[in-house]
mmCIF file of C-alpha atoms in Angstrom:
data_model
loop_
_atom_site.group_PDB
_atom_site.id
_atom_site.type_symbol
_atom_site.label_atom_id
_atom_site.label_comp_id
_atom_site.label_asym_id
_atom_site.label_seq_id
_atom_site.Cartn_x
_atom_site.Cartn_y
_atom_site.Cartn_z
ATOM 1 C CA GLU A 17 -26.950 -10.341 -7.895
ATOM 2 C CA GLU A 18 -26.387 -6.739 -8.943
ATOM 3 C CA GLY A 19 -29.156 -5.738 -6.548
ATOM 4 C CA ARG A 20 -28.090 -8.102 -3.789
ATOM 5 C CA TYR A 21 -24.444 -7.051 -3.728
ATOM 6 C CA ALA A 22 -24.622 -3.555 -5.287
ATOM 7 C CA TYR A 23 -21.923 -4.298 -7.903
ATOM 8 C CA PRO A 24 -22.096 -4.589 -11.694
ATOM 9 C CA GLN A 25 -22.574 -8.196 -12.801
ATOM 10 C CA TRP A 26 -19.151 -8.514 -14.452
ATOM 11 C CA TRP A 27 -17.528 -7.579 -11.129
ATOM 12 C CA VAL A 28 -19.596 -10.141 -9.217
ATOM 13 C CA ASP A 29 -18.754 -12.800 -11.792
ATOM 14 C CA GLN A 30 -15.042 -12.055 -11.596
ATOM 15 C CA VAL A 31 -14.922 -12.196 -7.802
ATOM 16 C CA LYS A 32 -16.923 -15.446 -7.762
ATOM 17 C CA ALA A 33 -14.654 -17.029 -10.384
ATOM 18 C CA GLN A 34 -11.530 -16.026 -8.495
ATOM 19 C CA TYR A 35 -12.552 -16.562 -4.868
ATOM 20 C CA GLY A 36 -15.372 -19.126 -4.945
ATOM 21 C CA ALA A 37 -16.926 -19.565 -1.499
ATOM 22 C CA GLN A 38 -15.270 -16.376 -0.215
ATOM 23 C CA ALA A 39 -16.892 -14.209 -2.889
ATOM 24 C CA ALA A 40 -19.978 -13.155 -0.923
ATOM 25 C CA ARG A 41 -17.900 -12.074 2.075
ATOM 26 C CA ILE A 42 -15.547 -10.056 -0.136
ATOM 27 C CA LEU A 43 -18.385 -8.326 -1.972
ATOM 28 C CA LEU A 44 -20.235 -7.472 1.243
ATOM 29 C CA ALA A 45 -17.044 -6.170 2.884
ATOM 30 C CA GLY A 46 -16.761 -3.667 0.036
ATOM 31 C CA ASN A 47 -20.100 -2.183 1.105
ATOM 32 C CA GLN A 48 -19.228 -1.751 4.781
ATOM 33 C CA HIS A 49 -18.310 1.535 6.392
ATOM 34 C CA PRO A 50 -14.479 1.667 6.264
ATOM 35 C CA PRO A 51 -12.501 1.735 9.512
ATOM 36 C CA MET A 52 -10.486 4.785 10.553
ATOM 37 C CA THR A 53 -7.007 3.602 11.459
ATOM 38 C CA LEU A 54 -4.000 5.495 12.770
ATOM 39 C CA ARG A 55 -0.256 5.009 12.339
ATOM 40 C CA VAL A 56 1.779 6.281 15.269
ATOM 41 C CA ASN A 57 4.999 8.117 14.416
ATOM 42 C CA GLY A 58 7.591 5.794 15.941
ATOM 43 C CA ARG A 59 10.110 8.608 16.137
ATOM 44 C CA ARG A 60 7.871 10.488 18.566
ATOM 45 C CA ASN A 61 5.743 7.927 20.403
ATOM 46 C CA ASN A 62 4.539 4.321 20.479
ATOM 47 C CA ALA A 63 1.140 2.749 19.861
ATOM 48 C CA ALA A 64 0.431 1.805 23.493
ATOM 49 C CA ASP A 65 1.195 5.296 24.814
ATOM 50 C CA TYR A 66 -0.821 6.987 22.075
ATOM 51 C CA LEU A 67 -3.755 4.678 22.763
ATOM 52 C CA ALA A 68 -3.646 5.818 26.388
ATOM 53 C CA LEU A 69 -3.577 9.433 25.182
ATOM 54 C CA LEU A 70 -6.678 8.819 23.067
ATOM 55 C CA THR A 71 -8.427 7.309 26.093
ATOM 56 C CA ARG A 72 -7.665 10.419 28.148
ATOM 57 C CA HIS A 73 -9.273 12.484 25.384
ATOM 58 C CA GLY A 74 -12.380 10.303 25.407
ATOM 59 C CA ILE A 75 -11.698 8.642 22.030
ATOM 60 C CA ALA A 76 -12.396 4.895 22.068
ATOM 61 C CA ALA A 77 -9.917 2.798 20.081
ATOM 62 C CA GLN A 78 -8.090 -0.521 20.016
ATOM 63 C CA LEU A 79 -4.683 -1.801 18.996
ATOM 64 C CA VAL A 80 -4.482 -3.835 15.793
ATOM 65 C CA ALA A 81 -1.429 -6.132 15.624
ATOM 66 C CA LEU A 82 0.211 -6.284 12.195
ATOM 67 C CA ASP A 83 2.211 -9.422 13.077
ATOM 68 C CA ILE A 84 5.263 -8.445 11.019
ATOM 69 C CA VAL A 85 8.387 -10.439 11.832
ATOM 70 C CA GLN A 86 11.530 -8.305 12.002
ATOM 71 C CA SER A 87 14.817 -9.240 13.669
ATOM 72 C CA GLY A 88 13.253 -12.428 14.988
ATOM 73 C CA ALA A 89 10.459 -10.614 16.854
ATOM 74 C CA ILE A 90 6.867 -9.712 16.035
ATOM 75 C CA GLN A 91 6.567 -5.945 15.754
ATOM 76 C CA ALA A 92 4.262 -3.124 14.621
ATOM 77 C CA GLU A 93 0.784 -2.105 15.679
ATOM 78 C CA ALA A 94 -1.899 0.155 14.299
ATOM 79 C CA ILE A 95 -4.732 1.868 16.187
ATOM 80 C CA GLN A 96 -8.323 1.527 14.991
ATOM 81 C CA LEU A 97 -10.914 4.022 16.226
ATOM 82 C CA GLU A 98 -14.350 2.771 17.220
ATOM 83 C CA GLN A 99 -15.831 5.787 15.465
ATOM 84 C CA ALA A 100 -14.222 8.098 12.926
ATOM 85 C CA VAL A 101 -13.345 11.618 14.071
ATOM 86 C CA SER A 102 -11.970 14.673 12.285
ATOM 87 C CA VAL A 103 -8.175 14.894 12.466
ATOM 88 C CA ASP A 104 -8.322 18.087 14.521
ATOM 89 C CA LYS A 105 -9.784 15.943 17.328
ATOM 90 C CA LEU A 106 -6.729 13.659 17.331
ATOM 91 C CA PRO A 107 -4.251 14.748 20.029
ATOM 92 C CA GLY A 108 -0.925 15.758 18.531
ATOM 93 C CA PHE A 109 -1.988 15.222 14.909
ATOM 94 C CA PHE A 110 -0.733 18.611 13.714
ATOM 95 C CA ASP A 111 2.444 18.115 15.744
ATOM 96 C CA GLY A 112 3.232 14.931 13.843
ATOM 97 C CA LEU A 113 2.476 12.336 16.511
ATOM 98 C CA VAL A 114 0.154 10.310 14.307
ATOM 99 C CA SER A 115 -1.144 9.865 10.756
ATOM 100 C CA VAL A 116 -4.312 8.380 9.302
ATOM 101 C CA GLN A 117 -3.454 5.256 7.307
ATOM 102 C CA ASP A 118 -5.299 1.994 6.710
ATOM 103 C CA ALA A 119 -3.816 -0.941 8.615
ATOM 104 C CA GLY A 120 -3.353 -2.903 5.393
ATOM 105 C CA ALA A 121 -1.331 -0.068 3.881
ATOM 106 C CA GLN A 122 0.935 0.036 6.930
ATOM 107 C CA TYR A 123 2.510 -3.285 5.948
ATOM 108 C CA ALA A 124 4.256 -1.728 2.943
ATOM 109 C CA ALA A 125 7.016 0.187 4.693
ATOM 110 C CA HIS A 126 7.808 -2.756 6.973
ATOM 111 C CA PHE A 127 7.911 -5.243 4.091
ATOM 112 C CA LEU A 128 10.408 -3.097 2.178
ATOM 113 C CA ASP A 129 12.938 -3.551 5.015
ATOM 114 C CA VAL A 130 14.726 -0.187 4.843
ATOM 115 C CA HIS A 131 17.853 0.623 6.859
ATOM 116 C CA ASP A 132 19.751 3.796 7.686
ATOM 117 C CA GLY A 133 21.692 5.260 4.768
ATOM 118 C CA MET A 134 19.804 3.454 2.000
ATOM 119 C CA ARG A 135 18.864 5.152 -1.262
ATOM 120 C CA VAL A 136 15.135 4.479 -1.673
ATOM 121 C CA LEU A 137 12.609 5.301 -4.402
ATOM 122 C CA ASP A 138 8.917 5.680 -3.662
ATOM 123 C CA ALA A 139 7.236 5.520 -7.054
ATOM 124 C CA CYS A 140 3.664 6.885 -7.298
ATOM 125 C CA ALA A 141 4.285 8.466 -3.904
ATOM 126 C CA ALA A 142 1.208 10.680 -3.460
ATOM 127 C CA PRO A 143 -0.388 11.401 -1.069
ATOM 128 C CA GLY A 144 2.650 10.369 0.960
ATOM 129 C CA GLY A 145 1.431 7.898 3.582
ATOM 130 C CA LYS A 146 3.951 5.230 2.649
ATOM 131 C CA SER A 147 6.729 7.785 2.002
ATOM 132 C CA THR A 148 6.442 9.259 5.480
ATOM 133 C CA HIS A 149 6.162 5.808 7.057
ATOM 134 C CA LEU A 150 9.453 4.767 5.428
ATOM 135 C CA LEU A 151 11.113 7.894 6.814
ATOM 136 C CA GLU A 152 9.732 7.186 10.284
ATOM 137 C CA LEU A 153 11.338 3.733 10.237
ATOM 138 C CA ALA A 154 14.873 4.674 9.161
ATOM 139 C CA ASP A 155 17.173 7.547 8.190
ATOM 140 C CA ILE A 156 17.084 6.978 4.436
ATOM 141 C CA ASN A 157 17.734 9.028 1.334
ATOM 142 C CA LEU A 158 14.190 8.964 -0.039
ATOM 143 C CA TRP A 159 13.207 10.070 -3.527
ATOM 144 C CA ALA A 160 9.426 10.428 -3.899
ATOM 145 C CA VAL A 161 8.101 10.584 -7.464
ATOM 146 C CA ASP A 162 4.570 11.135 -8.733
ATOM 147 C CA LYS A 163 3.106 12.055 -12.105
ATOM 148 C CA ASP A 164 0.639 14.571 -10.642
ATOM 149 C CA ALA A 165 2.140 17.812 -9.326
ATOM 150 C CA SER A 166 -0.946 18.709 -7.281
ATOM 151 C CA ARG A 167 -0.916 15.321 -5.565
ATOM 152 C CA LEU A 168 2.829 15.613 -4.953
ATOM 153 C CA ALA A 169 2.106 18.828 -3.053
ATOM 154 C CA ARG A 170 0.173 16.688 -0.554
ATOM 155 C CA VAL A 171 3.325 14.634 0.019
ATOM 156 C CA GLN A 172 5.156 17.841 0.925
ATOM 157 C CA GLU A 173 2.370 18.805 3.336
ATOM 158 C CA ASN A 174 2.623 15.455 5.103
ATOM 159 C CA LEU A 175 6.411 15.693 5.276
ATOM 160 C CA GLN A 176 6.198 19.126 6.867
ATOM 161 C CA ARG A 177 3.600 18.047 9.419
ATOM 162 C CA LEU A 178 5.742 15.064 10.453
ATOM 163 C CA GLN A 179 8.997 17.073 10.331
ATOM 164 C CA LEU A 180 10.550 14.789 7.727
ATOM 165 C CA SER A 181 12.332 15.461 4.447
ATOM 166 C CA ALA A 182 12.636 13.799 1.039
ATOM 167 C CA LYS A 183 13.432 14.695 -2.542
ATOM 168 C CA LEU A 184 10.195 15.274 -4.484
ATOM 169 C CA THR A 185 10.005 15.033 -8.270
ATOM 170 C CA VAL A 186 7.196 15.144 -10.799
ATOM 171 C CA GLY A 187 7.808 12.266 -13.193
ATOM 172 C CA ASP A 188 6.344 9.303 -15.063
ATOM 173 C CA ILE A 189 7.668 6.100 -13.493
ATOM 174 C CA ALA A 190 6.787 4.116 -16.624
ATOM 175 C CA GLN A 191 9.740 5.874 -18.262
ATOM 176 C CA SER A 192 12.946 7.248 -16.806
ATOM 177 C CA ASP A 193 13.652 10.069 -19.242
ATOM 178 C CA GLY A 194 13.463 13.505 -17.714
ATOM 179 C CA TRP A 195 13.712 12.684 -14.016
ATOM 180 C CA TRP A 196 16.008 9.731 -13.152
ATOM 181 C CA ASP A 197 19.672 10.607 -12.508
ATOM 182 C CA GLY A 198 20.964 7.145 -13.459
ATOM 183 C CA LYS A 199 21.990 6.152 -9.918
ATOM 184 C CA LEU A 200 20.655 2.809 -8.693
ATOM 185 C CA PHE A 201 18.398 2.340 -5.677
ATOM 186 C CA GLN A 202 18.735 -0.242 -2.904
ATOM 187 C CA ARG A 203 14.997 -0.303 -2.293
ATOM 188 C CA ILE A 204 12.025 0.598 -4.512
ATOM 189 C CA LEU A 205 8.400 0.888 -3.465
ATOM 190 C CA ALA A 206 6.157 0.457 -6.518
ATOM 191 C CA ASP A 207 2.635 1.345 -5.384
ATOM 192 C CA VAL A 208 1.288 1.101 -8.914
ATOM 193 C CA PRO A 209 -1.949 2.433 -10.475
ATOM 194 C CA CYS A 210 -4.716 -0.164 -10.353
ATOM 195 C CA SER A 211 -8.473 -0.724 -10.396
ATOM 196 C CA ALA A 212 -8.682 0.154 -6.662
ATOM 197 C CA SER A 213 -11.057 -2.799 -6.298
ATOM 198 C CA GLY A 214 -9.805 -3.372 -2.740
ATOM 199 C CA VAL A 215 -10.850 0.074 -1.505
ATOM 200 C CA VAL A 216 -14.322 0.451 -3.041
ATOM 201 C CA ARG A 217 -15.937 1.058 0.339
ATOM 202 C CA ARG A 218 -13.952 4.306 0.496
ATOM 203 C CA HIS A 219 -14.782 5.185 -3.127
ATOM 204 C CA PRO A 220 -18.112 3.506 -4.015
ATOM 205 C CA ASP A 221 -18.280 5.107 -7.468
ATOM 206 C CA ILE A 222 -15.264 3.041 -8.568
ATOM 207 C CA LYS A 223 -17.228 -0.159 -9.054
ATOM 208 C CA TRP A 224 -19.741 1.535 -11.347
ATOM 209 C CA LEU A 225 -17.166 3.508 -13.347
ATOM 210 C CA ARG A 226 -14.819 0.587 -13.990
ATOM 211 C CA ARG A 227 -15.161 -1.655 -17.062
ATOM 212 C CA PRO A 228 -13.591 -5.098 -17.677
ATOM 213 C CA ALA A 229 -11.272 -3.561 -20.269
ATOM 214 C CA ASP A 230 -9.881 -1.268 -17.559
ATOM 215 C CA ILE A 231 -8.370 -4.246 -15.740
ATOM 216 C CA VAL A 232 -6.503 -5.270 -18.885
ATOM 217 C CA GLY A 233 -5.274 -1.711 -19.334
ATOM 218 C CA PHE A 234 -4.056 -1.428 -15.754
ATOM 219 C CA ALA A 235 -2.190 -4.735 -16.047
ATOM 220 C CA GLN A 236 -0.314 -3.495 -19.119
ATOM 221 C CA GLN A 237 0.556 -0.244 -17.355
ATOM 222 C CA GLN A 238 1.794 -2.219 -14.341
ATOM 223 C CA ARG A 239 4.020 -4.389 -16.547
ATOM 224 C CA ASP A 240 5.534 -1.272 -18.155
ATOM 225 C CA ILE A 241 6.213 0.278 -14.749
ATOM 226 C CA LEU A 242 7.816 -2.881 -13.353
ATOM 227 C CA HIS A 243 10.052 -3.228 -16.405
ATOM 228 C CA ASN A 244 11.264 0.367 -16.093
ATOM 229 C CA LEU A 245 11.790 0.358 -12.331
ATOM 230 C CA TRP A 246 13.652 -2.956 -12.325
ATOM 231 C CA ARG A 247 16.616 -1.497 -14.185
ATOM 232 C CA MET A 248 16.865 1.204 -11.483
ATOM 233 C CA LEU A 249 17.379 -1.403 -8.738
ATOM 234 C CA GLU A 250 20.889 -2.448 -7.752
ATOM 235 C CA ASN A 251 21.935 -6.102 -7.508
ATOM 236 C CA GLY A 252 20.783 -7.513 -4.190
ATOM 237 C CA GLY A 253 18.190 -4.773 -3.844
ATOM 238 C CA LYS A 254 14.480 -5.268 -3.139
ATOM 239 C CA LEU A 255 11.386 -3.975 -4.897
ATOM 240 C CA LEU A 256 7.946 -4.121 -3.275
ATOM 241 C CA TYR A 257 5.072 -4.278 -5.759
ATOM 242 C CA VAL A 258 1.807 -3.006 -4.242
ATOM 243 C CA THR A 259 -1.758 -2.613 -5.473
ATOM 244 C CA CYS A 260 -5.044 -1.903 -3.696
ATOM 245 C CA SER A 261 -6.722 -4.446 -5.964
ATOM 246 C CA ILE A 262 -8.316 -7.837 -5.370
ATOM 247 C CA PHE A 263 -8.141 -8.887 -9.038
ATOM 248 C CA THR A 264 -5.435 -11.466 -9.797
ATOM 249 C CA GLN A 265 -4.903 -10.045 -13.312
ATOM 250 C CA GLU A 266 -3.338 -6.963 -11.728
ATOM 251 C CA ASN A 267 -1.531 -8.840 -9.016
ATOM 252 C CA GLN A 268 0.123 -12.253 -9.084
ATOM 253 C CA HIS A 269 -0.450 -12.677 -12.822
ATOM 254 C CA VAL A 270 1.643 -9.550 -13.446
ATOM 255 C CA ILE A 271 4.345 -10.831 -11.092
ATOM 256 C CA ASP A 272 4.378 -14.324 -12.622
ATOM 257 C CA GLU A 273 4.870 -12.905 -16.098
ATOM 258 C CA PHE A 274 7.595 -10.595 -14.824
ATOM 259 C CA LEU A 275 9.444 -13.487 -13.166
ATOM 260 C CA GLN A 276 9.295 -15.514 -16.384
ATOM 261 C CA ASN A 277 10.816 -12.651 -18.364
ATOM 262 C CA ASN A 278 13.431 -11.589 -15.779
ATOM 263 C CA LYS A 279 15.617 -14.442 -14.581
ATOM 264 C CA ASP A 280 17.426 -12.137 -12.149
ATOM 265 C CA ALA A 281 14.171 -11.626 -10.190
ATOM 266 C CA GLN A 282 13.177 -13.720 -7.195
ATOM 267 C CA GLN A 283 9.896 -13.432 -5.282
ATOM 268 C CA LEU A 284 10.487 -13.545 -1.533
ATOM 269 C CA ALA A 285 8.154 -14.720 1.211
ATOM 270 C CA LEU A 286 6.477 -11.867 3.055
ATOM 271 C CA PRO A 287 7.751 -11.497 6.652
ATOM 272 C CA VAL A 288 4.465 -12.163 8.463
ATOM 273 C CA ALA A 289 3.964 -14.305 11.537
ATOM 274 C CA ASN A 290 2.327 -17.718 11.414
ATOM 275 C CA GLY A 291 -1.350 -17.520 12.248
ATOM 276 C CA VAL A 292 -3.927 -14.907 11.301
ATOM 277 C CA SER A 293 -1.673 -12.632 9.253
ATOM 278 C CA ALA A 294 -0.079 -15.507 7.374
ATOM 279 C CA ALA A 295 -3.538 -16.772 6.487
ATOM 280 C CA GLU A 296 -4.523 -13.329 5.227
ATOM 281 C CA PHE A 297 -1.567 -13.101 2.877
ATOM 282 C CA ILE A 298 -2.422 -16.014 0.621
ATOM 283 C CA ASN A 299 -0.103 -15.501 -2.371
ATOM 284 C CA GLY A 300 0.378 -11.919 -1.190
ATOM 285 C CA GLN A 301 -3.326 -11.067 -1.374
ATOM 286 C CA MET A 302 -4.922 -9.309 1.593
ATOM 287 C CA LEU A 303 -8.709 -9.248 1.403
ATOM 288 C CA PRO A 304 -10.850 -6.447 2.882
ATOM 289 C CA ASP A 305 -12.322 -7.063 6.325
ATOM 290 C CA ASP A 306 -13.298 -5.188 9.489
ATOM 291 C CA HIS A 307 -9.719 -4.031 10.126
ATOM 292 C CA HIS A 308 -8.226 -3.190 6.733
ATOM 293 C CA ASP A 309 -8.823 -2.672 3.026
ATOM 294 C CA GLY A 310 -7.782 -5.044 0.250
ATOM 295 C CA PHE A 311 -4.137 -4.994 -0.863
ATOM 296 C CA PHE A 312 -1.696 -7.131 -2.812
ATOM 297 C CA TYR A 313 2.011 -7.333 -1.964
ATOM 298 C CA ALA A 314 4.854 -8.977 -3.844
ATOM 299 C CA LEU A 315 8.419 -8.589 -2.586
ATOM 300 C CA LEU A 316 11.078 -9.092 -5.278
ATOM 301 C CA ARG A 317 14.852 -9.322 -4.926
ATOM 302 C CA LYS A 318 17.305 -8.696 -7.743
ATOM 303 C CA GLN A 319 19.796 -11.544 -7.841
#
């Protein structure tokens, strides 16, 4: 099986135990060439018009519906290129018309449900794809935090290219000392460190560098982060927990334990339309396929 699927045996065993008949498809998807997907800056353009612009420049692409239900209507689309190109070939890229972001990752900002004037924290913000998407959707007071100063510099680069602004801080989100000002947030995006098992086709070395003990370690780190961020959320506020993992130990198991220990936490249904998208988000888990990588989403409200 290691030779057939090009994964270490423990990884194959874990996927088979968790997903059963779907295991082979999941493992093979992780060996495919990843799609190149674009997010159109809604402040400057829309997906249909930018698709037409790509066509005029001879770049073949298609719309990918995200099927997110907002205000009673199905909204949001991504653009998937038939073949990857360098960003300098994308019309208007350096003018902020568009960003490169996996379709699965584009759900995050919509799920968090931000509105004008909100105080929002993007924890583990680098390289800034989700931060800038949040700012494209609403006029919010965004605080982007990351532990790595060099990676935080990439957030600033993306903000400048898209002509957006946010407060950037180097800090450890597993503890609040040294960076948090004590003021509560109405929304928190917790894109936590994980095994990255849902994005191995973009980083093939991951599956050979990871060990089973790493999954246990990530889960403990995720619990620590959730515990710390929860006290920064105001009553009635929402926190979106995100990983790019397909392993339940890092995903719903962490959330289930958190819900048991925090009676003021409620897990909400994700706002996806009935049909294909709803089927993809089984217990918040999105599996890798031809259109997106693997992600897990859990939307929590503080009661």
